[in-house]
Coordinates of C-alpha atoms in Angstrom, one line a residue:
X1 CA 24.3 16.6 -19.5
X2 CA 25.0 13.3 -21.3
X3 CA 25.8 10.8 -18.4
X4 CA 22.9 9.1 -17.2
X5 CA 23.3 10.9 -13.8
X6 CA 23.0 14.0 -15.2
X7 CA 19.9 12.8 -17.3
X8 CA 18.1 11.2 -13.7
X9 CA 19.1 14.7 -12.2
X10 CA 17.6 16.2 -14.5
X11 CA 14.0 14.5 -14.5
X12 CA 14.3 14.1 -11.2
X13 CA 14.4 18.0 -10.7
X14 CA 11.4 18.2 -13.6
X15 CA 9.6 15.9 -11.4
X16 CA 9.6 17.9 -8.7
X17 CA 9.0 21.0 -9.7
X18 CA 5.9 19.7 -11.6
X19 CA 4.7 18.1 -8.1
X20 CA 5.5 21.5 -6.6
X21 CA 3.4 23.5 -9.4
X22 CA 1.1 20.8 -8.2
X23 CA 0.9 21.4 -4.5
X24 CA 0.9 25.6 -5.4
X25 CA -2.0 25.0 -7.9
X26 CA -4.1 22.9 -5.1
X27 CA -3.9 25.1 -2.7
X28 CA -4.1 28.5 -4.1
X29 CA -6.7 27.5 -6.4
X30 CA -8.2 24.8 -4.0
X31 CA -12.0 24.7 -5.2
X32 CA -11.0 23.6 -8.6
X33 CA -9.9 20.6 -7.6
X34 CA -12.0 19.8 -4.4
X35 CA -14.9 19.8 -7.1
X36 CA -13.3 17.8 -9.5
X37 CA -12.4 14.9 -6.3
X38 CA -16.0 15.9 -5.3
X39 CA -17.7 14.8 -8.5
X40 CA -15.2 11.8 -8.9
X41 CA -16.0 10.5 -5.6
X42 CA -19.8 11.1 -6.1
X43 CA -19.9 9.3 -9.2
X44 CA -22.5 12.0 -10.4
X45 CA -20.8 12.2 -13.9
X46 CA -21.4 8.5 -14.6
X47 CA -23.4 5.6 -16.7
X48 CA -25.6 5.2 -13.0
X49 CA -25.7 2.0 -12.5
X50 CA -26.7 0.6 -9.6
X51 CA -24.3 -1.9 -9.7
X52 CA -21.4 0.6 -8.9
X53 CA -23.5 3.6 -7.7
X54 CA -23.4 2.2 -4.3
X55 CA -19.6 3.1 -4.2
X56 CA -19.7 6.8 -4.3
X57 CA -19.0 8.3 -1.3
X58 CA -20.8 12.0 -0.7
X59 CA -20.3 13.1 2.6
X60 CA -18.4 16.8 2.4
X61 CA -16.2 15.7 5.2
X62 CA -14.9 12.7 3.8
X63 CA -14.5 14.5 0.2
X64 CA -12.7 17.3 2.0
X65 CA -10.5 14.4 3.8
X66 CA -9.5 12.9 0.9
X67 CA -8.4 15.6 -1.2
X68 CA -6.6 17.1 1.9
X69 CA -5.1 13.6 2.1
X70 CA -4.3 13.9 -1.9
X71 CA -2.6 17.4 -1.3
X72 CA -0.3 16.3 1.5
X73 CA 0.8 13.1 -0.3
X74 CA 1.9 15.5 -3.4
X75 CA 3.2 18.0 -0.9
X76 CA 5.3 15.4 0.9
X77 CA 6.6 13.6 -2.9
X78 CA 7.4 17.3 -4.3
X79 CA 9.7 17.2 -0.9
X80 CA 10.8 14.2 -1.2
X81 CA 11.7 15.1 -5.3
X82 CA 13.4 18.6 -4.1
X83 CA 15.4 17.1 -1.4
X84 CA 16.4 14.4 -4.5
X85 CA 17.8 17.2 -6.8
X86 CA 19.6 18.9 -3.9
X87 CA 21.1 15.6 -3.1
X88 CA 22.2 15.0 -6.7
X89 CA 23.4 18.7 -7.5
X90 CA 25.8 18.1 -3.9
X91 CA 27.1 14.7 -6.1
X92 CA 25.6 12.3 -2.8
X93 CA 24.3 9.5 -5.6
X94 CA 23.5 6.8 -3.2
X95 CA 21.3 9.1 -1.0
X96 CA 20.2 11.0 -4.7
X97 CA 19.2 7.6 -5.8
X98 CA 17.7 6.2 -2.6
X99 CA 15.5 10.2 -2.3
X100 CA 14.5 10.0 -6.4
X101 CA 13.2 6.3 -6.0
X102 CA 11.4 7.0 -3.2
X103 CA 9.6 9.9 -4.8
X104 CA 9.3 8.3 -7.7
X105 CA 7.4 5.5 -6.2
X106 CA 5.2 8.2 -4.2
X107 CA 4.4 9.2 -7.7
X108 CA 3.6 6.2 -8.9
X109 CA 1.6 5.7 -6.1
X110 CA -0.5 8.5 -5.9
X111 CA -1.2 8.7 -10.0
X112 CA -1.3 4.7 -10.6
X113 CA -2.6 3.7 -7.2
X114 CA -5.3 6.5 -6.3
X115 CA -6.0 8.2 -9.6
X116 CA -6.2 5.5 -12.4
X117 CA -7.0 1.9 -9.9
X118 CA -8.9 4.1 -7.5
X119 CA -10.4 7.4 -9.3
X120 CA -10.9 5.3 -12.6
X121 CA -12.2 1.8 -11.7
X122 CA -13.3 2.2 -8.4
X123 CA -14.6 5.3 -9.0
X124 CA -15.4 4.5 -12.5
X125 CA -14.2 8.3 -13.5
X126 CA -13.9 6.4 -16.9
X127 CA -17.4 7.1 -17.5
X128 CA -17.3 10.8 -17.0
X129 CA -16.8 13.5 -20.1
X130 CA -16.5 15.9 -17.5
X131 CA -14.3 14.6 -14.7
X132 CA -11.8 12.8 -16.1
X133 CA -8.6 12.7 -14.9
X134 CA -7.0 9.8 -16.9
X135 CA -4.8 11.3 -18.9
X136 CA -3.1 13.0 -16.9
X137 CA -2.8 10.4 -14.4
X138 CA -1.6 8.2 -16.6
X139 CA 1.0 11.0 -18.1
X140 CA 2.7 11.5 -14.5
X141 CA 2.4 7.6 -13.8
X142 CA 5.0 7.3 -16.9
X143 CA 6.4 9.9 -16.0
X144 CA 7.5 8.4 -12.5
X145 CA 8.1 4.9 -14.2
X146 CA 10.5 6.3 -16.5
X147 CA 12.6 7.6 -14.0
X148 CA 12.4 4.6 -11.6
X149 CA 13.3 2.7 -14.7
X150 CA 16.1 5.3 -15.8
X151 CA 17.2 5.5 -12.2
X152 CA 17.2 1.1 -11.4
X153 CA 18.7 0.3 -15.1
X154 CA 21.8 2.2 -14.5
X155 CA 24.9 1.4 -12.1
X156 CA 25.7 4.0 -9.3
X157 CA 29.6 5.0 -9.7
X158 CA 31.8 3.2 -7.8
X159 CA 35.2 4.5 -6.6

């Protein structure tokens, strides 16, 4: 396991069984997390002011959309991540590479884009002692970056 194939093989497979945990954990133990998007979104956790009150959003439906959107986009990297590790374990490294960026980006995405811009400065989730996702966003968001950088700062074989 020392070439640096190996070593992106192996965090890409890490990364996608942690998405797939993930995914399981979401939907066999769905409240737990619709109430933590819940609060999020309702900002109900927060300093109050109404200078970013007016952005919560507290309609059940839309709450319910999101996080079903937020399930399916893990769902749909974990996938993605799976189909990756296959790919690399069959020795197909373009198509390994082009499947692990892709998934890694979807990461990114998902834990940079919606949980730390989104949840934590839109959403100012920041503020919240008990619905703060931060961390671990930002965890799986270097997570992801590490193995787009691992991935991008090494040449695929040639020959």
């Amino acid at each position: 396991m020392g070439s640096p194939r190996a070593a992106i093989a192996a965090l890409t497979g890490v990364s996608a069984l942690y998405m797939t945990l993930v995914v399981f954990g979401n939907v066999t133990d769905y409240e737990t997390n619709h109430a933590f998007v819940r609060h999020v979104l309702a900002m109900d956790t927060t300093f109050g002011s109404p200078n970013t009150s007016w952005r919560a959003i507290t309609s059940p439906a839309l709450v319910t959309a999101a996080y079903v959107l937020i399930i399916a986009w893990e769902a749909v990297t974990a996938l993605v991540l799976l189909a990756a590790l296959v790919t690399w374990l069959r020795r197909r490294e373009e198509t390994a590479r082009q499947l692990s960026s892709t998934g890694w980006v979807m990461q990114a995405l998902l834990f940079g884009g919606g949980f730390i811009a989104i949840g934590g400065e839109w959403f100012v989730m920041w503020q919240s002692k008990d619905w703060n996702g931060l961390a671990a966003a930002f965890q799986n968001f270097v997570i992801a970056g590490l193995g787009l950088v691992l991935l991008h700062s090494t040449s695929p074989r040639r020959g």
